[in-house]
Amino acid sequence: MLWRVLRRFGQKLVRRRTIQPGMADTRFARCLSTLDLVALGVGSTLGAGVYVLAGEVAKDKAGPSIVICFLVAALSSVLAGLCYAEFGARVPRSGSAYLYSYVTVGELWAFTTGWNLILSYVIGTASVARAWSSAFDNLIGNHISQILQGSISLRIPHVLADYPDFFALCLVLLLTGLLALGASESALVTKVFTAVNLLVLGFVIISGFIKGDLHNWKLTEEDYKRAVADLNDTYSFGPLGSGGFMPFGISGLLRGAATCFYAFVGFDCIATTGEEAQNPQRSIPLGIVISLFVCFLAYFGVSSALTLMMPYYHLQPESPLPEAFLYVGWAPARYVVAVGSLCALSTRYQPGQETKIEDYDMEMEEDGGPEGENLTLQKIFCPHNSIPTPLSGRVVYVCSSLLALLLSGLCLVLAQWPIPLLSGDPTWVAVVVLLLVFITGITGVIWRQPQSSTPLNFKVPALPLIPILSIFVNVYLMMQMTAGTWARFGVWMLIGFVIYFGYGIRHSVEEIKSRKPPLKSRARILDLDLSGSYTP
């Protein structure tokens, strides 16, 4: 009895939605071209990395090597984007990471993904709104921050800001009200705002290379002492580190890359346009890859210009670009930066960014298969079928889960205990070798399983190596996060699981569908009811 209860509970956690053949039909007009999707992706992605993260990461994590941080983060995003693009090619309707997770790995992981998407979009909108508020406050002499900090100071360091930013709150509420009233931006408006944002960033890049000084990538301790003596204000200075191009070493570069990865979050909103795209199987993969490449070029150029114009330890994380222009004597350029940040906010916060969790007309169905199909070692390593079967699907499902777990363990060891590993400690070397052996064996099992032969406009190359490399790089960057970041993430996930296990698991769409009798049974019951109610 207990085993049946646990089995049913486990089935609820991994139950999946199935895509019906007729899902390509849509009630929306297919009017979005590949250029429209690129504009949407760039507009939704390009924002926080320029106006917020660049100053913060360069000041105390990476210094001038922030340009490499963005490169590493971009490569990691491209790997994930390639896998995401195949999802977009396989699902020709509006999709999201939530839907893709629901279709492939089950309800619990789909909820986890959707819950984290909420956090991602909330933080993204808040950070860009705060950046615009800081830029505006900088233009008027920091009067807003001084008044609020003096009257409503929070004084909870590393948890909350120094003061509540009501101006940023009003910006978000204003745009939220417009969206609630139905004043959503059209594709034309999105392209206009994105073009203005790119023009502003182009101005920043060109100005930085004109007014920049290559010596700011070669700073020494003498330069730091001279700057402190001239300014006589050590509060606004960040740490020097060891100076030079990479002042905080490889560890600082990796921590910076982990933070910069967040700057590329937003490209997934392209997948939500599957119902409006003219050719979703072609446009969505191209839109994702091209938008990531454009964003990388912008981030690389702006971070280079920023660290060339101003010493990294003198950057102001709240408003790095306005302060940099003020530092080089181009104070009026701050108004141009304010226009760009407003356009970034306008394109970042739009309906396309919201996770579309719609009630699709999909039915749950059990994976059918030949009766008596049992799992044997021969079927694991040398399957006879050339097309996927329910058994091979379960093998890949289990092996992929084990692979993600082993890769997480490997990344944890490499990130937290690199010194004993590099020094040749036999225990840690044995642990790494053992993990690599298991990872290689499970990868071989996945590689031996038959793949779907369905023709697609885009498929991830070099399966399963590219997905495995993507998992490794992303998890390794996650391991660079601080303990405080993981603690806050843990609190957020705890709240989510309380909601899911307390309410969601019993009221999900699939749970409601499972309680209804099959269509034929309902028809039979209706027929009996009608027959019984007939009186001659």
Coordinates of C-alpha atoms in Angstrom, one line a residue:
M1 CA 0.0 0.0 0.0
L2 CA 2.7 2.4 1.0
W3 CA 4.7 1.5 -2.2
R4 CA 1.6 2.4 -4.3
V5 CA 1.2 5.7 -2.6
L6 CA 4.9 6.6 -3.1
R7 CA 4.8 5.4 -6.7
R8 CA 1.7 7.6 -7.5
F9 CA 3.4 10.5 -5.8
G10 CA 6.6 10.0 -7.8
Q11 CA 4.5 9.8 -11.0
K12 CA 2.9 13.1 -10.3
L13 CA 6.4 14.7 -9.9
V14 CA 7.5 13.5 -13.3
R15 CA 4.3 13.6 -15.3
R16 CA 4.8 15.4 -18.6
R17 CA 2.7 17.2 -21.2
T18 CA 2.6 15.8 -24.7
I19 CA 2.6 17.8 -27.9
Q20 CA -0.3 17.0 -30.2
P21 CA 0.3 17.1 -34.0
G22 CA -2.2 19.9 -34.5
M23 CA -0.5 22.3 -32.1
A24 CA 1.1 24.3 -35.0
D25 CA -2.3 25.9 -35.5
T26 CA -2.6 29.3 -33.8
R27 CA -5.1 32.0 -33.3
F28 CA -2.5 34.8 -33.7
A29 CA -1.3 36.3 -37.0
R30 CA 2.1 35.0 -38.0
C31 CA 3.7 38.4 -38.7
L32 CA 7.1 38.4 -37.0
S33 CA 10.2 37.9 -39.1
T34 CA 13.6 36.8 -38.0
L35 CA 14.7 40.5 -37.7
D36 CA 11.7 41.1 -35.4
L37 CA 12.8 38.2 -33.1
V38 CA 16.4 39.5 -33.1
A39 CA 15.2 42.9 -32.1
L40 CA 13.0 41.4 -29.3
G41 CA 15.9 39.3 -28.0
V42 CA 18.4 42.1 -28.0
G43 CA 15.9 44.5 -26.4
S44 CA 15.0 42.0 -23.7
T45 CA 18.6 41.0 -23.0
L46 CA 20.6 44.2 -23.5
G47 CA 20.2 46.3 -20.4
A48 CA 21.3 45.1 -17.0
G49 CA 24.8 44.0 -18.2
V50 CA 25.6 47.5 -19.5
Y51 CA 23.9 49.8 -17.0
V52 CA 24.3 47.8 -13.8
L53 CA 26.7 44.8 -13.9
A54 CA 29.6 46.4 -15.8
G55 CA 30.5 48.8 -13.0
E56 CA 29.9 46.3 -10.2
V57 CA 31.9 43.4 -11.7
A58 CA 34.8 45.6 -12.9
K59 CA 35.2 47.4 -9.5
D60 CA 35.7 44.5 -7.1
K61 CA 35.6 41.2 -9.0
A62 CA 37.5 41.4 -12.3
G63 CA 38.9 44.8 -13.1
P64 CA 39.7 45.4 -16.8
S65 CA 39.4 41.6 -17.4
I66 CA 35.6 42.1 -17.3
V67 CA 35.9 41.9 -21.1
I68 CA 37.0 38.3 -20.7
C69 CA 34.2 37.7 -18.2
F70 CA 31.6 38.7 -20.8
L71 CA 33.3 36.4 -23.3
V72 CA 33.1 33.4 -21.0
A73 CA 29.5 34.2 -20.1
A74 CA 28.7 34.7 -23.8
L75 CA 30.1 31.3 -24.7
S76 CA 28.2 29.7 -21.9
S77 CA 25.0 31.4 -23.0
V78 CA 25.6 30.2 -26.6
L79 CA 25.9 26.6 -25.5
A80 CA 22.6 26.9 -23.6
G81 CA 21.1 28.9 -26.4
L82 CA 21.9 26.1 -28.9
C83 CA 20.0 23.6 -26.8
Y84 CA 17.2 26.1 -26.3
A85 CA 17.0 26.7 -30.0
E86 CA 16.3 23.1 -30.7
F87 CA 13.4 23.2 -28.3
G88 CA 12.1 26.2 -30.2
A89 CA 12.4 24.3 -33.5
R90 CA 10.6 21.2 -32.1
V91 CA 7.7 23.2 -30.5
P92 CA 6.1 25.5 -33.2
R93 CA 3.9 27.3 -30.7
S94 CA 4.5 29.8 -27.9
G95 CA 7.0 28.2 -25.6
S96 CA 9.2 29.0 -22.7
A97 CA 11.7 27.2 -20.4
Y98 CA 8.6 26.3 -18.3
L99 CA 6.8 24.5 -21.2
Y100 CA 10.0 22.8 -22.5
S101 CA 10.7 21.5 -19.0
Y102 CA 7.2 20.3 -18.7
V103 CA 7.3 18.4 -22.0
T104 CA 10.7 16.8 -21.4
V105 CA 11.5 16.2 -17.7
G106 CA 8.2 16.6 -15.8
E107 CA 6.1 18.8 -13.6
L108 CA 8.4 19.3 -10.6
W109 CA 11.3 20.5 -12.8
A110 CA 8.9 22.6 -14.8
F111 CA 7.6 24.3 -11.7
T112 CA 11.2 24.9 -10.5
T113 CA 12.1 26.4 -13.8
G114 CA 9.0 28.7 -13.9
W115 CA 9.5 29.7 -10.3
N116 CA 13.1 30.8 -11.1
L117 CA 12.0 32.6 -14.2
I118 CA 9.7 34.7 -12.0
L119 CA 12.8 35.6 -9.9
S120 CA 14.9 36.3 -13.0
Y121 CA 12.4 38.7 -14.6
V122 CA 11.7 40.5 -11.3
I123 CA 15.3 41.1 -10.6
G124 CA 16.0 42.0 -14.2
T125 CA 13.3 44.6 -14.3
A126 CA 14.2 46.0 -10.9
S127 CA 17.9 46.2 -11.7
V128 CA 17.3 48.1 -15.0
A129 CA 14.8 50.4 -13.3
R130 CA 17.3 51.1 -10.5
A131 CA 19.9 51.8 -13.1
W132 CA 17.7 54.4 -14.8
S133 CA 16.8 55.9 -11.4
S134 CA 20.5 56.2 -10.5
A135 CA 21.3 57.8 -13.9
F136 CA 18.5 60.3 -13.4
D137 CA 19.6 61.0 -9.8
N138 CA 23.2 61.5 -11.0
L139 CA 22.0 64.1 -13.5
I140 CA 20.3 66.2 -10.8
G141 CA 23.2 66.1 -8.4
N142 CA 22.2 63.0 -6.3
H143 CA 19.5 64.9 -4.5
I144 CA 17.0 62.0 -4.5
S145 CA 19.5 59.5 -2.9
Q146 CA 20.7 62.0 -0.3
I147 CA 17.1 62.9 0.8
L148 CA 16.0 59.2 1.0
Q149 CA 19.2 58.0 2.6
G150 CA 18.9 60.7 5.2
S151 CA 15.2 60.1 6.0
I152 CA 14.5 56.4 5.3
S153 CA 17.8 54.6 5.8
L154 CA 17.4 50.8 5.9
R155 CA 20.9 49.9 7.3
I156 CA 20.8 46.2 6.5
P157 CA 24.1 45.7 4.6
H158 CA 24.4 42.8 2.0
V159 CA 20.6 42.2 2.3
L160 CA 18.8 45.4 1.4
A161 CA 19.8 48.6 -0.4
D162 CA 20.8 51.7 1.6
Y163 CA 17.4 53.3 1.0
P164 CA 14.1 52.4 -0.8
D165 CA 14.2 53.7 -4.4
F166 CA 10.7 55.0 -4.8
F167 CA 11.5 56.6 -8.1
A168 CA 12.5 53.2 -9.6
L169 CA 9.3 51.8 -8.1
C170 CA 7.2 54.4 -9.8
L171 CA 8.8 53.6 -13.2
V172 CA 7.9 49.9 -12.9
L173 CA 4.4 50.7 -11.7
L174 CA 3.9 53.1 -14.6
L175 CA 4.9 50.5 -17.2
T176 CA 2.9 47.8 -15.3
G177 CA -0.2 50.0 -15.5
L178 CA 0.3 50.6 -19.2
L179 CA 0.6 46.8 -19.8
A180 CA -2.5 46.1 -17.7
L181 CA -4.5 48.6 -19.8
G182 CA -3.4 46.8 -22.9
A183 CA -0.8 49.4 -24.1
S184 CA 1.7 46.8 -25.2
E185 CA 4.6 47.8 -27.4
S186 CA 4.3 46.6 -31.0
A187 CA 7.2 45.0 -32.9
L188 CA 7.9 48.4 -34.6
V189 CA 8.2 50.2 -31.2
T190 CA 10.4 47.4 -29.9
K191 CA 12.7 47.8 -32.9
V192 CA 12.8 51.6 -32.5
F193 CA 13.7 51.4 -28.7
T194 CA 16.3 48.7 -29.4
A195 CA 17.9 50.7 -32.2
V196 CA 18.1 53.8 -30.0
N197 CA 19.7 51.7 -27.2
L198 CA 22.3 50.3 -29.7
L199 CA 23.0 53.8 -31.0
V200 CA 23.6 55.0 -27.4
L201 CA 25.9 52.1 -26.7
G202 CA 27.7 52.7 -29.9
F203 CA 28.3 56.3 -28.8
V204 CA 29.6 55.0 -25.5
I205 CA 32.0 52.6 -27.2
I206 CA 33.3 55.2 -29.6
S207 CA 33.7 57.8 -26.9
G208 CA 35.5 55.4 -24.6
F209 CA 38.1 54.5 -27.3
I210 CA 38.5 58.2 -28.0
K211 CA 38.8 59.4 -24.4
G212 CA 40.2 56.2 -22.9
D213 CA 43.7 55.6 -21.7
L214 CA 45.3 52.2 -22.2
H215 CA 47.3 52.8 -18.9
N216 CA 44.1 52.1 -17.0
W217 CA 44.6 48.5 -18.0
K218 CA 48.1 48.5 -16.4
L219 CA 47.5 50.2 -13.1
T220 CA 50.0 49.7 -10.3
E221 CA 50.0 50.3 -6.5
E222 CA 51.7 53.7 -7.1
D223 CA 48.8 54.8 -9.2
Y224 CA 46.4 53.7 -6.6
K225 CA 48.2 55.6 -3.8
R226 CA 48.4 58.7 -5.9
A227 CA 44.7 58.6 -6.7
V228 CA 43.8 58.2 -3.1
A229 CA 46.1 61.1 -2.1
D230 CA 44.7 63.4 -4.8
L231 CA 41.0 62.6 -4.0
N232 CA 41.4 62.3 -0.2
D233 CA 38.2 60.1 -0.2
T234 CA 38.9 56.4 0.3
Y235 CA 35.2 55.5 0.7
S236 CA 34.5 55.7 -3.0
F237 CA 37.5 53.5 -3.9
G238 CA 37.3 49.8 -4.5
P239 CA 40.1 47.4 -3.8
L240 CA 43.3 47.5 -6.0
G241 CA 44.0 43.7 -6.0
S242 CA 47.3 43.1 -7.7
G243 CA 46.8 45.7 -10.3
G244 CA 47.2 45.2 -14.1
F245 CA 44.7 43.7 -16.5
M246 CA 43.6 40.9 -14.2
P247 CA 43.9 42.3 -10.7
F248 CA 41.9 39.7 -8.9
G249 CA 43.3 36.6 -10.6
I250 CA 41.6 33.7 -12.2
S251 CA 39.2 33.3 -9.3
G252 CA 38.0 36.9 -9.7
L253 CA 37.6 36.4 -13.4
L254 CA 35.4 33.3 -12.9
R255 CA 33.3 35.0 -10.2
G256 CA 32.9 37.9 -12.6
A257 CA 31.9 35.6 -15.4
A258 CA 29.3 33.9 -13.2
T259 CA 27.8 37.3 -12.5
C260 CA 28.0 38.5 -16.1
F261 CA 26.1 35.4 -17.2
Y262 CA 23.0 37.1 -15.8
A263 CA 23.5 39.9 -18.4
F264 CA 22.5 37.4 -21.1
V265 CA 19.3 36.3 -19.5
G266 CA 16.3 37.3 -21.6
F267 CA 17.0 35.7 -25.0
D268 CA 14.6 32.9 -24.0
C269 CA 11.7 35.3 -24.5
I270 CA 12.2 34.7 -28.3
A271 CA 10.7 31.2 -27.8
T272 CA 7.5 32.7 -26.5
T273 CA 6.8 34.1 -30.0
G274 CA 6.3 30.7 -31.6
E275 CA 2.7 31.5 -32.5
E276 CA 3.5 34.9 -34.0
A277 CA 6.6 34.0 -36.0
Q278 CA 6.3 33.5 -39.7
N279 CA 8.6 30.5 -39.7
P280 CA 9.2 29.6 -36.0
Q281 CA 11.4 26.5 -36.7
R282 CA 13.9 28.7 -38.6
S283 CA 13.4 32.1 -37.0
I284 CA 13.6 31.1 -33.3
P285 CA 17.0 29.4 -33.5
L286 CA 18.5 32.1 -35.6
G287 CA 17.0 34.8 -33.4
I288 CA 18.5 33.3 -30.3
V289 CA 22.0 32.9 -31.7
I290 CA 22.1 36.3 -33.4
S291 CA 20.7 38.2 -30.5
L292 CA 23.3 36.6 -28.1
F293 CA 26.1 37.6 -30.5
V294 CA 24.9 41.2 -30.8
C295 CA 24.6 41.5 -27.0
F296 CA 28.1 40.1 -26.6
L297 CA 29.6 42.7 -29.0
A298 CA 27.8 45.5 -27.1
Y299 CA 28.9 44.2 -23.7
F300 CA 32.4 43.7 -24.8
G301 CA 32.7 47.2 -26.3
V302 CA 31.0 49.0 -23.4
S303 CA 33.0 47.2 -20.7
S304 CA 36.2 48.0 -22.7
A305 CA 35.3 51.6 -23.0
L306 CA 34.3 51.9 -19.4
T307 CA 37.6 50.5 -18.0
L308 CA 39.6 52.5 -20.4
M309 CA 38.0 55.8 -19.5
M310 CA 38.2 55.3 -15.7
P311 CA 40.4 53.3 -13.3
Y312 CA 38.4 50.2 -12.2
Y313 CA 38.7 50.9 -8.5
H314 CA 37.1 54.3 -9.0
L315 CA 34.0 53.1 -10.7
Q316 CA 30.6 53.7 -9.1
P317 CA 28.4 50.5 -9.4
E318 CA 25.1 52.5 -9.1
S319 CA 25.8 54.7 -12.2
P320 CA 29.1 53.7 -13.8
L321 CA 28.6 55.2 -17.3
P322 CA 27.5 58.7 -16.2
E323 CA 30.4 58.9 -13.6
A324 CA 32.9 57.7 -16.3
F325 CA 31.8 60.5 -18.6
L326 CA 32.0 63.0 -15.8
Y327 CA 35.5 61.7 -15.0
V328 CA 36.8 62.4 -18.5
G329 CA 35.1 65.8 -18.8
W330 CA 32.2 64.9 -21.0
A331 CA 29.4 65.7 -18.5
P332 CA 26.7 66.3 -21.1
A333 CA 27.0 62.8 -22.4
R334 CA 25.3 61.6 -19.2
Y335 CA 22.0 62.7 -20.8
V336 CA 22.6 60.4 -23.7
V337 CA 23.2 57.5 -21.3
A338 CA 19.9 58.3 -19.5
V339 CA 18.0 58.0 -22.8
G340 CA 19.7 54.7 -23.6
S341 CA 18.9 53.3 -20.1
L342 CA 15.2 54.3 -20.5
C343 CA 15.0 52.6 -23.8
A344 CA 16.6 49.5 -22.3
L345 CA 14.0 49.5 -19.5
S346 CA 11.2 50.0 -22.0
T347 CA 12.2 47.0 -24.1
R348 CA 13.2 44.9 -21.1
Y349 CA 9.8 45.2 -19.4
Q350 CA 7.2 44.1 -22.0
P351 CA 4.7 41.3 -22.5
G352 CA 7.1 39.2 -24.4
Q353 CA 9.2 38.9 -21.2
E354 CA 6.4 37.4 -19.1
T355 CA 6.5 33.6 -18.9
K356 CA 3.5 32.4 -20.9
I357 CA 2.1 29.5 -18.9
E358 CA -1.0 28.8 -20.9
D359 CA -3.5 26.0 -20.7
Y360 CA -2.5 24.3 -24.0
D361 CA -4.9 21.8 -25.4
M362 CA -2.7 18.9 -24.6
E363 CA -3.6 15.6 -23.0
M364 CA -1.5 13.4 -20.7
E365 CA -0.9 10.0 -22.1
E366 CA 1.1 7.1 -20.7
D367 CA 4.1 6.1 -22.8
G368 CA 2.9 3.0 -24.6
G369 CA 5.2 0.3 -25.7
P370 CA 5.5 -3.4 -26.5
E371 CA 4.3 -5.5 -23.7
G372 CA 7.1 -7.3 -21.8
E373 CA 9.8 -4.9 -22.9
N374 CA 12.3 -5.4 -20.1
L375 CA 15.6 -3.5 -19.4
T376 CA 18.7 -5.5 -20.0
L377 CA 22.4 -4.7 -20.4
Q378 CA 22.3 -5.5 -24.1
K379 CA 19.4 -3.0 -24.6
I380 CA 21.3 -0.3 -22.6
F381 CA 24.6 -0.6 -24.5
C382 CA 23.5 -2.2 -27.8
P383 CA 19.8 -1.3 -28.5
H384 CA 18.4 -3.0 -31.6
N385 CA 15.8 -0.3 -32.5
S386 CA 16.9 2.5 -34.8
I387 CA 14.1 4.7 -33.6
P388 CA 13.4 5.9 -30.1
T389 CA 11.1 3.7 -27.9
P390 CA 9.6 4.3 -24.5
L391 CA 12.4 2.1 -23.0
S392 CA 15.2 4.1 -24.6
G393 CA 13.4 7.3 -23.5
R394 CA 13.5 6.1 -19.9
V395 CA 17.1 5.1 -20.2
V396 CA 18.1 8.6 -21.5
Y397 CA 15.9 10.2 -18.8
V398 CA 17.6 8.4 -15.9
C399 CA 21.1 8.7 -17.4
S400 CA 20.7 12.4 -18.0
S401 CA 19.6 12.9 -14.4
L402 CA 22.7 10.9 -13.2
L403 CA 24.9 12.8 -15.6
A404 CA 23.7 16.2 -14.3
L405 CA 24.3 15.0 -10.7
L406 CA 27.8 13.7 -11.4
L407 CA 28.8 16.9 -13.3
S408 CA 27.6 19.0 -10.4
G409 CA 29.8 17.0 -8.1
L410 CA 32.7 17.4 -10.4
C411 CA 32.2 21.1 -10.6
L412 CA 31.9 21.4 -6.9
V413 CA 35.2 19.6 -6.4
L414 CA 37.0 21.7 -9.0
A415 CA 35.6 25.0 -7.7
Q416 CA 36.0 24.4 -3.9
W417 CA 39.1 22.3 -3.6
P418 CA 41.4 23.2 -6.5
I419 CA 44.6 23.6 -4.4
P420 CA 44.8 20.0 -3.0
L421 CA 43.8 18.7 -6.5
L422 CA 46.5 20.7 -8.2
S423 CA 49.0 19.6 -5.6
G424 CA 48.4 16.0 -6.4
D425 CA 46.5 14.9 -3.3
P426 CA 45.7 11.2 -4.1
T427 CA 42.3 11.3 -2.4
W428 CA 41.0 14.2 -4.5
V429 CA 42.7 13.0 -7.7
A430 CA 41.0 9.6 -7.2
V431 CA 37.6 11.3 -6.6
V432 CA 37.9 13.3 -9.9
V433 CA 39.1 10.3 -11.8
L434 CA 36.2 8.2 -10.5
L435 CA 33.7 11.0 -11.4
L436 CA 35.2 11.2 -14.9
V437 CA 34.9 7.5 -15.4
F438 CA 31.2 7.5 -14.5
I439 CA 30.5 10.5 -16.6
T440 CA 32.2 8.9 -19.6
G441 CA 30.4 5.7 -19.2
I442 CA 27.0 7.3 -18.8
T443 CA 27.7 9.6 -21.8
G444 CA 28.4 6.4 -23.9
V445 CA 25.1 4.9 -22.8
I446 CA 23.2 8.1 -23.9
W447 CA 25.2 8.2 -27.2
R448 CA 24.2 4.6 -28.0
Q449 CA 20.5 5.3 -27.7
P450 CA 18.5 5.9 -30.9
Q451 CA 17.8 9.5 -31.8
S452 CA 14.7 11.0 -33.3
S453 CA 14.8 11.2 -37.1
T454 CA 12.2 14.0 -37.3
P455 CA 13.5 16.6 -39.8
L456 CA 14.1 20.0 -38.2
N457 CA 15.5 23.3 -39.4
F458 CA 17.9 23.2 -36.4
K459 CA 19.4 20.5 -34.3
V460 CA 22.1 20.7 -31.7
P461 CA 25.4 19.5 -33.3
A462 CA 27.7 16.9 -31.7
L463 CA 25.2 15.2 -29.4
P464 CA 25.6 14.5 -26.5
L465 CA 28.8 16.5 -26.1
I466 CA 27.5 20.0 -26.6
P467 CA 24.7 19.6 -23.9
I468 CA 27.2 18.0 -21.5
L469 CA 29.7 20.8 -22.1
S470 CA 26.9 23.3 -21.5
I471 CA 25.9 21.7 -18.2
F472 CA 29.5 21.6 -17.1
V473 CA 30.3 25.3 -17.9
N474 CA 27.0 26.6 -16.4
V475 CA 27.2 24.6 -13.2
Y476 CA 30.9 25.5 -12.8
L477 CA 30.1 29.2 -13.1
M478 CA 27.2 28.7 -10.6
M479 CA 29.8 27.2 -8.1
Q480 CA 31.6 30.6 -8.2
M481 CA 28.7 32.3 -6.5
T482 CA 29.1 33.3 -2.8
A483 CA 27.5 31.5 0.1
G484 CA 25.1 34.5 0.6
T485 CA 23.8 34.2 -2.9
W486 CA 23.2 30.5 -2.5
A487 CA 21.4 31.2 0.9
R488 CA 19.1 33.7 -0.7
F489 CA 18.4 31.3 -3.6
G490 CA 17.7 28.5 -1.1
V491 CA 15.1 30.7 0.7
W492 CA 13.4 31.5 -2.6
M493 CA 13.3 27.8 -3.6
L494 CA 11.9 26.8 -0.1
I495 CA 9.1 29.3 -0.6
G496 CA 8.4 27.8 -4.1
F497 CA 8.4 24.2 -2.9
V498 CA 6.0 25.1 -0.1
I499 CA 3.6 26.6 -2.7
Y500 CA 4.0 23.6 -5.0
F501 CA 3.6 20.8 -2.5
G502 CA 1.0 22.7 -0.5
Y503 CA -1.2 23.7 -3.5
G504 CA 0.2 23.3 -7.0
I505 CA 0.6 19.5 -7.1
R506 CA -3.1 19.1 -6.3
H507 CA -4.4 21.8 -8.5
S508 CA -2.2 21.7 -11.6
V509 CA -3.9 21.4 -15.1
E510 CA -2.6 17.9 -15.5
E511 CA -3.9 16.8 -12.1
I512 CA -7.4 18.1 -13.0
K513 CA -7.2 16.3 -16.3
S514 CA -6.2 13.0 -14.6
R515 CA -9.3 13.2 -12.4
K516 CA -11.7 13.4 -15.4
P517 CA -12.9 10.2 -17.0
P518 CA -11.8 9.4 -20.5
L519 CA -13.7 11.0 -23.4
K520 CA -15.4 7.7 -24.4
S521 CA -16.5 7.1 -20.8
R522 CA -18.0 10.5 -20.5
A523 CA -19.9 10.0 -23.8
R524 CA -21.3 6.7 -22.5
I525 CA -22.4 8.2 -19.2
L526 CA -24.1 11.1 -21.1
D527 CA -25.9 8.6 -23.4
L528 CA -27.1 6.6 -20.4
D529 CA -28.3 9.8 -18.7
L530 CA -30.2 10.9 -21.8
S531 CA -31.8 7.4 -22.2
G532 CA -32.8 7.2 -18.6
S533 CA -34.5 10.6 -18.7
Y534 CA -36.6 9.7 -21.8
T535 CA -40.2 9.0 -21.0
P536 CA -42.8 7.9 -23.7

